[in-house]
XYZ file of C-alpha atoms in Angstrom:
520
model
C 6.591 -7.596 -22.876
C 7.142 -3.656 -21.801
C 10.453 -3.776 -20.067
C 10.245 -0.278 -19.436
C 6.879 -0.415 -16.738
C 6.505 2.196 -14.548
C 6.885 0.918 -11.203
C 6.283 3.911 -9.088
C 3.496 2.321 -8.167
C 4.780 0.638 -5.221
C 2.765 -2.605 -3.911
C -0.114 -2.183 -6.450
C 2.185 -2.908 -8.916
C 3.978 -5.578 -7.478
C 0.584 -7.104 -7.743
C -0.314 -6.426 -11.071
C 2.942 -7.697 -12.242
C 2.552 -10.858 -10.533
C -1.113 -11.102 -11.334
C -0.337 -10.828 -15.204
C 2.582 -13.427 -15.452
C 0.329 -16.063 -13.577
C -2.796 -15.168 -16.220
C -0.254 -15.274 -19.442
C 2.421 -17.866 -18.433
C 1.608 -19.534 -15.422
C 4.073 -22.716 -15.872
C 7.087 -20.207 -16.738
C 9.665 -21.135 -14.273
C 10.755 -18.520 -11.081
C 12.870 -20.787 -9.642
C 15.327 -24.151 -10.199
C 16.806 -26.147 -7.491
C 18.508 -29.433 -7.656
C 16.829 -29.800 -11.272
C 13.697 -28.840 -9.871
C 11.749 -26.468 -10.871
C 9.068 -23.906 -9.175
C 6.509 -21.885 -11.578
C 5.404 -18.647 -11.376
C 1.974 -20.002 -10.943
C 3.075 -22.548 -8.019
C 4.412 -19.494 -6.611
C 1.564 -17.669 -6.489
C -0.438 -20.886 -5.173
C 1.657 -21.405 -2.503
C 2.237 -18.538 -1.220
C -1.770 -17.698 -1.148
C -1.765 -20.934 1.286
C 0.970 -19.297 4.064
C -0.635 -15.822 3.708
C -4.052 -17.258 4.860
C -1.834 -19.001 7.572
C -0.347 -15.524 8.839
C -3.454 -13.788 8.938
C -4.822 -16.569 10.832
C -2.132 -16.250 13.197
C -2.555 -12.551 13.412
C -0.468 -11.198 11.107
C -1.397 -7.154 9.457
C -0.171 -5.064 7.177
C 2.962 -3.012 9.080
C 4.089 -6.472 11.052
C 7.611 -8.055 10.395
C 7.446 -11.375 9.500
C 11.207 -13.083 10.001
C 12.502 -15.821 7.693
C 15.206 -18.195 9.172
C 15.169 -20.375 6.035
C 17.959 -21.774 3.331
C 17.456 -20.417 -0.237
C 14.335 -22.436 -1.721
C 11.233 -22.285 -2.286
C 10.116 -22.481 0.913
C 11.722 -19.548 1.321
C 10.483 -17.547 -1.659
C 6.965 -19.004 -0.629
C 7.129 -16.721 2.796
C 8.479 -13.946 1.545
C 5.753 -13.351 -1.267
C 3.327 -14.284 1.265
C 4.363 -12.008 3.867
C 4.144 -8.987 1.005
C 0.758 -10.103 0.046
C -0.843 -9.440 3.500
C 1.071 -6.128 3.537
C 4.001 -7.044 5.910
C 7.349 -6.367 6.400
C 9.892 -9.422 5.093
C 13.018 -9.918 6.534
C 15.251 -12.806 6.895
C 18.348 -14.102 8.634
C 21.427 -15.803 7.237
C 21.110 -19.631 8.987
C 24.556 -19.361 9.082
C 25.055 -16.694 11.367
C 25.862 -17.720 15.225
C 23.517 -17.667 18.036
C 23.837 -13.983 19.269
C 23.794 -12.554 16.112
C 20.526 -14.313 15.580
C 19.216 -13.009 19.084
C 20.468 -9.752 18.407
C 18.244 -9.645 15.291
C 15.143 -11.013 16.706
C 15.591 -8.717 19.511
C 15.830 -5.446 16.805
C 13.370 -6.736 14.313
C 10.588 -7.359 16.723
C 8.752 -9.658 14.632
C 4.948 -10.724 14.643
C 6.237 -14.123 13.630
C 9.283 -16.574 12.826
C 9.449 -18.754 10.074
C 12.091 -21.116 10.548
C 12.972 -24.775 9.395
C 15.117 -24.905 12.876
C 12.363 -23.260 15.557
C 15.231 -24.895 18.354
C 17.552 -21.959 17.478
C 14.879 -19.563 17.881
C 12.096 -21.153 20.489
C 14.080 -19.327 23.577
C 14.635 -15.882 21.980
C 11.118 -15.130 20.233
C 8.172 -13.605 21.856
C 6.090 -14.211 18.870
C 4.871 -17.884 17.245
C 7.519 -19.578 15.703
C 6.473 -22.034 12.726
C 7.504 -24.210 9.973
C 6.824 -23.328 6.587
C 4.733 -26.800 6.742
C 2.546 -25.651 9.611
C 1.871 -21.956 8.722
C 0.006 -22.916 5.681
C -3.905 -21.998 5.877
C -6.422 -25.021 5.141
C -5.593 -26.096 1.844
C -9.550 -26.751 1.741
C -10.708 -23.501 2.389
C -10.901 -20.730 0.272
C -7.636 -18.523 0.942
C -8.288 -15.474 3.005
C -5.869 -13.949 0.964
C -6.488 -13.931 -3.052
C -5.110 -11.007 -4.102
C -2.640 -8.141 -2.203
C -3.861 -6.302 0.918
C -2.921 -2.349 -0.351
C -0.036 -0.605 1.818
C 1.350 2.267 0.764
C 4.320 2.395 -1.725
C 6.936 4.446 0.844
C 6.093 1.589 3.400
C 8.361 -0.831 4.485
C 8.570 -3.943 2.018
C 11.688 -5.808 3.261
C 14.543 -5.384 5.737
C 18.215 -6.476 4.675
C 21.052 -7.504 7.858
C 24.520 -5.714 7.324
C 27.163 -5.743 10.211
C 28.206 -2.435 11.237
C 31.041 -1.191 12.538
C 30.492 -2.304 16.156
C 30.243 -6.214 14.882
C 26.415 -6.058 15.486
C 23.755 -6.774 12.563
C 22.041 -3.519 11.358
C 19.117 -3.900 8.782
C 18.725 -1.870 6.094
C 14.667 -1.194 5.383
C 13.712 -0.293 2.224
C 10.190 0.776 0.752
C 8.363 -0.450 -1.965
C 8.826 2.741 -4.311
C 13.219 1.790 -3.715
C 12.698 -1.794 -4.718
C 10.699 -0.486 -8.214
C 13.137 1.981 -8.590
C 16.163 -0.843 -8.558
C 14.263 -2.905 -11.053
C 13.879 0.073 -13.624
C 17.892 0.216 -13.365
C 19.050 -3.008 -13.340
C 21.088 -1.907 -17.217
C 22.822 -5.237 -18.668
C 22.193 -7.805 -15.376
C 18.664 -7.730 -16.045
C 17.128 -8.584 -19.880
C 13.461 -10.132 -20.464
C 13.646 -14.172 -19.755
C 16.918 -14.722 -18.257
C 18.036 -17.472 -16.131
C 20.445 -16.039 -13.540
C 22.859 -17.963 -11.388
C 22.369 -17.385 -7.847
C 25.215 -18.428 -6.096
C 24.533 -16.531 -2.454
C 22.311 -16.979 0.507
C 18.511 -15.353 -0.189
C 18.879 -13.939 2.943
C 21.645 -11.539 0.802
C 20.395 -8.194 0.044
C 20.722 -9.363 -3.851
C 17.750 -11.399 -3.698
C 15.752 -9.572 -1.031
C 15.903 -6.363 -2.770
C 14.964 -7.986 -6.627
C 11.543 -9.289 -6.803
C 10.022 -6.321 -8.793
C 13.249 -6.765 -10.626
C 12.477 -10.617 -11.112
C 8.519 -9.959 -11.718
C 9.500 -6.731 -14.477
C 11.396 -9.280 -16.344
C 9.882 -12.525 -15.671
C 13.226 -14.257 -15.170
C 14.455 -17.806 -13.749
C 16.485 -17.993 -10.792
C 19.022 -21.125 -10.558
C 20.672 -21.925 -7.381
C 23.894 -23.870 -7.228
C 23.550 -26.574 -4.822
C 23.375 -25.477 -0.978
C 27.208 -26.893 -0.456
C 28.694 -24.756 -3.214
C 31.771 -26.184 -5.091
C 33.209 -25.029 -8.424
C 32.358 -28.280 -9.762
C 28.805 -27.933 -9.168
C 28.613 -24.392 -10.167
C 30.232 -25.325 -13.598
C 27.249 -28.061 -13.664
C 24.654 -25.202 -12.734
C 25.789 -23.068 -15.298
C 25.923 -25.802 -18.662
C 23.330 -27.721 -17.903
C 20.990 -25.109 -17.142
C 21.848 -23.183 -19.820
C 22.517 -19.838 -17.558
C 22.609 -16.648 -19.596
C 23.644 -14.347 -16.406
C 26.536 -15.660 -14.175
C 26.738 -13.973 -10.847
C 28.716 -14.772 -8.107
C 31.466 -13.111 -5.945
C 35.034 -12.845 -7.074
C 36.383 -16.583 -5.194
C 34.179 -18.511 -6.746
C 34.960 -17.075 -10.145
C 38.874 -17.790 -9.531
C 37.667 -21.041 -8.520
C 35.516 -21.614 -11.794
C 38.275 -20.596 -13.904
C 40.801 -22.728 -12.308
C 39.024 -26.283 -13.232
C 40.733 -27.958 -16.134
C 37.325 -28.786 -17.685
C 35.857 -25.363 -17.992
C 37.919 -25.137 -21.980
C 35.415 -28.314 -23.322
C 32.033 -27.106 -21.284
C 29.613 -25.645 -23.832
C 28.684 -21.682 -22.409
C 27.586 -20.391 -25.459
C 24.397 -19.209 -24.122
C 26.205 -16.874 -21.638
C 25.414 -13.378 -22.560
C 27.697 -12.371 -19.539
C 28.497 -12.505 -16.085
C 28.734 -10.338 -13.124
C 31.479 -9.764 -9.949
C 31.742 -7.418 -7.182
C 31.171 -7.812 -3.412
C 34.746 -7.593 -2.448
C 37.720 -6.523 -4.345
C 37.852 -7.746 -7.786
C 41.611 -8.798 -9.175
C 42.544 -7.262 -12.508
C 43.603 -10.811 -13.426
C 40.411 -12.037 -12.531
C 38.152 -10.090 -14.867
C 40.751 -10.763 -17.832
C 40.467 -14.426 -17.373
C 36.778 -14.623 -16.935
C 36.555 -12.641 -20.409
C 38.960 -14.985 -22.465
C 37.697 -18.428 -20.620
C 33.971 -17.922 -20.737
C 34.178 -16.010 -23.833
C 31.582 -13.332 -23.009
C 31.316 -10.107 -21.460
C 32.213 -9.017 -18.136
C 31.076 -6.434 -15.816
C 32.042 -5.665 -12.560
C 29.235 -4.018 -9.682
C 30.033 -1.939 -6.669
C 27.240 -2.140 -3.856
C 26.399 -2.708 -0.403
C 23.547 -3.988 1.823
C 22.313 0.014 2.693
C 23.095 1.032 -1.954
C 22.194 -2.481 -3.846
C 22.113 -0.889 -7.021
C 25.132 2.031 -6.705
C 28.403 1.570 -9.700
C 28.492 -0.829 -12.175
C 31.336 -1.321 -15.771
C 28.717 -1.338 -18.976
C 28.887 -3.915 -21.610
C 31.390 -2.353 -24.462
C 33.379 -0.536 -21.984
C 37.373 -0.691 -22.188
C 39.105 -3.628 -20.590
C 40.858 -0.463 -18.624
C 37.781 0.482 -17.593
C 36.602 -3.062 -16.714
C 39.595 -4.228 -14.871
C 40.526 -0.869 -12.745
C 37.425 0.895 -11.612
C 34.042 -0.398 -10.482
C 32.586 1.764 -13.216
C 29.874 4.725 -13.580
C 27.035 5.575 -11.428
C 23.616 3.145 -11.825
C 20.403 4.629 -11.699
C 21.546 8.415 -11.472
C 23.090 7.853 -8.523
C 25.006 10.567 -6.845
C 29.049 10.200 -5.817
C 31.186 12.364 -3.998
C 34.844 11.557 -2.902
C 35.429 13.646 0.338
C 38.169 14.218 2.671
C 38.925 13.780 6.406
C 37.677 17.217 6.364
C 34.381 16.461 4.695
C 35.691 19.106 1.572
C 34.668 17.642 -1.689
C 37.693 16.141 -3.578
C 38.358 16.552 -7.126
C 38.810 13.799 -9.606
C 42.062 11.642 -8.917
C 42.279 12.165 -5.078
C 41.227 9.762 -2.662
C 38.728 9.583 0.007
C 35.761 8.348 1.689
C 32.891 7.790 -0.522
C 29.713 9.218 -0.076
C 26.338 8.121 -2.335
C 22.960 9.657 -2.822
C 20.286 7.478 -4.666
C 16.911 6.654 -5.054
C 18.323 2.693 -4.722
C 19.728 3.496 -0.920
C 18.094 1.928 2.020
C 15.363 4.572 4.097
C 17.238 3.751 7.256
C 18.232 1.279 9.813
C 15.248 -0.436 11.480
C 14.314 0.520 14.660
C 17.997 2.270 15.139
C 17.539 6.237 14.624
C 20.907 7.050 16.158
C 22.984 4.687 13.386
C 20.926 6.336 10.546
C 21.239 9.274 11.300
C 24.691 8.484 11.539
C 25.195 7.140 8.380
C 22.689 9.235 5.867
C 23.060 13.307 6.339
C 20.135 15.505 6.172
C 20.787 16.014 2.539
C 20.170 12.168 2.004
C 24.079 11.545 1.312
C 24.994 8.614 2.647
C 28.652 7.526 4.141
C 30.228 4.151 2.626
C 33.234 2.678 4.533
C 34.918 2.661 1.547
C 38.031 4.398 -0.062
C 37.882 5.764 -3.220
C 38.970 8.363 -6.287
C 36.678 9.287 -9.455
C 38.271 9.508 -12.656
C 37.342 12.488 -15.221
C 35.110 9.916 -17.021
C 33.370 9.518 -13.527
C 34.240 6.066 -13.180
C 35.096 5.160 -9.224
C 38.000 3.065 -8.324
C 37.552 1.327 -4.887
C 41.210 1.587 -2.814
C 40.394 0.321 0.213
C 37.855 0.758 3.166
C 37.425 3.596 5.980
C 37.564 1.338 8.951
C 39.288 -1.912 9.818
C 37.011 -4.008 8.143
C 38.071 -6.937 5.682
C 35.999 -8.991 3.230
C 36.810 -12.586 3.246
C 35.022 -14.706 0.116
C 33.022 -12.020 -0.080
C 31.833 -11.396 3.226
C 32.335 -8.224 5.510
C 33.940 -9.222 8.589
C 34.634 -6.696 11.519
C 37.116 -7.657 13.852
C 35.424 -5.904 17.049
C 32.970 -8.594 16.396
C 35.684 -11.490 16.687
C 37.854 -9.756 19.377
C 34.682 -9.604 21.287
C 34.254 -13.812 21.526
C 37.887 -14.245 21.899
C 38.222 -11.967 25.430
C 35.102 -14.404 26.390
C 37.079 -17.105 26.651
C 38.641 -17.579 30.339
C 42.105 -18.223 28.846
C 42.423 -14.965 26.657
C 43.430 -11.648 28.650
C 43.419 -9.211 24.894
C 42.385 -9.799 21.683
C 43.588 -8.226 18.668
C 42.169 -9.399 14.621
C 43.303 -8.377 11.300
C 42.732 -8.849 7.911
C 45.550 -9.948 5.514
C 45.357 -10.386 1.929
C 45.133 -14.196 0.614
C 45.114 -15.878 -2.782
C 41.363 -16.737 -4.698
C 39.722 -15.894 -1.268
C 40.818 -12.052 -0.876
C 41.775 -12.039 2.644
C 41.392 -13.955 5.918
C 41.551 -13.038 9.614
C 44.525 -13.222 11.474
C 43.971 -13.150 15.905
C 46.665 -12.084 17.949
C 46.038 -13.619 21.607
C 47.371 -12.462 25.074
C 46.933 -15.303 27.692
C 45.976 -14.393 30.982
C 49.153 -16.645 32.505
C 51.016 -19.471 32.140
C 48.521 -21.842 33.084
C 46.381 -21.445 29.905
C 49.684 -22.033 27.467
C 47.866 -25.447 26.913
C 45.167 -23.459 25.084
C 45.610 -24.042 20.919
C 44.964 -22.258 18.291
C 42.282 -25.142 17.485
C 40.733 -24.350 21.018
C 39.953 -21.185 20.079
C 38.686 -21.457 16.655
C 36.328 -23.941 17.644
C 35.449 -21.401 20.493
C 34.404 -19.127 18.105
C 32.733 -21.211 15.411
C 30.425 -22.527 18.413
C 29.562 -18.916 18.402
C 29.285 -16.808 15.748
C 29.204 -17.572 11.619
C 31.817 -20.016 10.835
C 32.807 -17.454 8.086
C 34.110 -14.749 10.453
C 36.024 -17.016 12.442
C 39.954 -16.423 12.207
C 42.020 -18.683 10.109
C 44.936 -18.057 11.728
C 45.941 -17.567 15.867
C 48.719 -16.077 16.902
C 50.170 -16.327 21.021
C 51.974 -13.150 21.293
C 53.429 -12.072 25.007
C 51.949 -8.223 24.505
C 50.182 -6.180 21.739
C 51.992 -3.387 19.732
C 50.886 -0.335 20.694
C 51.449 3.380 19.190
C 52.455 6.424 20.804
C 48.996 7.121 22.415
C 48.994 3.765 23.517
C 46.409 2.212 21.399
C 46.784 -1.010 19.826
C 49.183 -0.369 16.363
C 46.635 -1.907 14.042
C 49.567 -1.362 11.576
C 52.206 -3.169 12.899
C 49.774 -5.889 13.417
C 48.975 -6.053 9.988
C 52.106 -6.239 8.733
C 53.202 -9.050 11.320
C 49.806 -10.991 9.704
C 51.177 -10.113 6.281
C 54.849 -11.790 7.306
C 52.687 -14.864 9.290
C 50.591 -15.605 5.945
C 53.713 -15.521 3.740
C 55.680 -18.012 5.887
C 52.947 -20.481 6.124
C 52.220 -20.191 2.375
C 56.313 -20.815 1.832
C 56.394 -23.782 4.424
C 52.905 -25.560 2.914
C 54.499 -24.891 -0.627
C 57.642 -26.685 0.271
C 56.008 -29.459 2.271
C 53.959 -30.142 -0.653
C 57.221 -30.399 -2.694
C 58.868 -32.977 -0.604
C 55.633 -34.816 -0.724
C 55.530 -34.828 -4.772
C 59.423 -36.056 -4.554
């Protein structure tokens, strides 16, 4: 097999890659769920049947076609078929709350909704919403579509949902020539015939940015089950015989943890992958010695999938303190408040350049041309210094932003449900640092009066869980007469933070001591 294809082909490509795996090996598996397993060539088969479905319903090359689906093959079923009539894929997380959801079908526009839950969508859409069950074409027919319908490789191919700054989903577009490009560069994560761990939603910019990456190297994706544990992740990982772990830093400390990880054969690990959030020194030295193979550590985001990454062979320094060198020739500059370029050791924001960063946000103009300069940099949130080997440490990020379990989580976006709710006059959330899961939320409330003291700190979680991802919602509340604020009167984030920091170390003391007296 050539693993070093030219993909600059865009779409045409795609399809010959596709085209020649079902002709050689047909029954080689794409994808394992529960033990079962999907081929390449029931991938293909399927996803001929829902492609004649979309046309049937209207569906041309340059339409979005929205995926509300759990990982499965269901969903990889759409998404192929939505590329193979020459469409635009995107997809939401089910677990994000009802207006982000309406927010997304209201930006993405789409032709169609595939959805396994068309009540959560029936009221926003103005487009047919379908099951995967129902959008398939007449099985009896002759498929409308056998092949690919030819777009154009700098056309759209898939749009990826971030949350920006203001707490709203943005999606990152990306053509077909960027999703080639990312294949070509995968470096150690991606060898011929792997079997890969997939740990995260589909609807993750890791899987919606990889299928040249997963066609160029014909590999096996293996989910761990849809309510992820340790314990089943272990399971995933032995009995599947994974030979690349992925997965975000908290479940690795949670993998690591389990007192039957020393007599579970890994051997056929050839090594594992971390990133998404902050990545504990600790962490990577334990993952080395436990599952006795290497380690390397990514830096990316939804708008640069493919940005830093360590190298096999690289220094436990190097492994444990920076997020490594630049993938795929990407560009880095570390710049100051007052956008001067600064030199190796100092810290500042970081700005990319790469062939592997998104084209733009969909349908928003004004945020792109926010966030990418005319010179194609492109601003991270993120804090950050190069060393003179050019390897980046991360520090900390630009804005207010915290990553819980590997999520982003913007506490505009939180503040905003809390002041909904009749008893809450001001709002204020932080992030605070937390063992194995990175950091949580902390919410600071100001009643409106004395009448709503009856209001909980339960009340108000389960206000917000009703309402947006159940991820984002705060794990701690906080009644507080009046908000810090500075000397220009705005909210003192910092003092904030440091009262969260206090909060969380108290708790942690008093559940530590409780559990004590219990053990007595």
């Amino acid at each position: 097999m050539d693993n070093s294809m030219d993909l600059r082909g865009g779409a045409a490509n795609l399809a010959e890659l596709f085209e020649s795996g079902v002709a050689t090996e047909p029954d080689l598996p794409a994808l394992v769920q529960d033990g079962l397993s999907t081929s390449f060539g029931e991938w293909w088969a399927d996803s001929s049947l829902v492609a004649s479905g979309l046309t049937e319903l209207g569906v041309h090359a340059g339409d979005l076609v929205l995926l509300l689906l759990p990982s499965g093959r269901d969903f990889i079923t759409c998404y192929l078929a939505a590329l193979r009539v020459g469409a635009t894929v995107s997809a939401v997380n089910p677990r994000l709350g009802p207006t982000e959801i309406a927010h997304i079908v209201d930006r993405s526009r789409p032709s169609v909704i595939v959805t396994d839950t068309c009540e959560r969508v029936r009221d926003l859409a103005q487009c047919p919403v379908r099951t995967p069950d129902s959008i398939h074409g007449n099985p009896g027919a002759a498929p409308s579509i056998e092949g690919w319908a030819p777009v154009s490789p700098d056309s759209a191919a898939v749009v990826v949902w971030t949350t920006g700054s203001t707490g709203k989903p943005k999606g990152a577009w990306f053509d077909h020539t960027t999703l080639a490009f990312i294949a070509n560069n995968m470096g150690p994560l991606s060898r011929p015939y792997d079997r890969k761990l997939f740990p995260i939603p589909f609807a993750h910019a890791a899987y919606m940015t990889r299928i040249y990456d997963q066609l160029l190297h014909r590999s096996t994706l293996v989910l761990t089950p849809a309510e992820w544990t340790a314990d089943s992740m272990l399971n995933v990982l032995a009995a599947e015989r994974i030979t690349v772990g992925q997965g975000v830093p908290t479940q690795w400390e949670k993998l690591i943890a389990l007192p039957r990880l020393a007599d579970t054969d890994l051997s056929h690990l050839r090594l594992v992958s971390t990133g998404a959030s902050r990545v504990p020194a600790t962490l990577v030295e334990a993952l080395h010695e436990r599952l006795r193979c290497p380690v390397v550590v990514r830096y990316a985001s939804t708008e640069v999938p493919l940005a830093f990454g360590t190298r096999v062979g690289d220094p436990m320094e190097t492994i444990t303190s920076t997020v490594g060198r630049p993938l795929g020739a990407a560009e880095v500059e570390i710049r100051g408040g007052d956008g001067r370029v600064l030199p190796a050791g100092e810290i500042g924001r970081v700005f990319l350049r790469s062939h592997a960063q998104m084209r733009g946000y969909w349908r928003d103009s004004e945020r792109t041309a926010e966030t990418i300069s005319p010179e194609g940099w492109l601003a991270t949130s993120d804090l950050g210094r190069l060393d003179t080997a050019g390897n980046l440490s991360i520090v900390g990020r630009a804005d207010d932003a915290y990553i819980r379990g590997g999520y982003n989580i913007y506490p505009s976006e939180i503040e905003t449900v809390l002041a909904a709710h009749p008893a809450v006059a001001r709002a204020a959330v932080v992030g605070t640092s937390a063992p194995v899961i990175g950091e949580i939320g902390v919410a600071f409330i100001v009643l409106e009066d004395q009448r709503h003291h009856a209001v909980t700190e339960t009340d108000l979680r389960t206000w917000c869980r009703d309402r947006i991802a159940d991820y984002k919602v705060p794990d701690s509340v906080v009644f507080v007469e009046d908000l810090p604020v500075n000397a220009t009167y705005k909210v003192d984030v910092g003092r904030l933070r440091a009262m969260a920091a206090t909060l969380t170390a108290e708790r942690r003391r008093s559940a530590t001591a409780d559990r004590s007296l219990l053990g007595r």
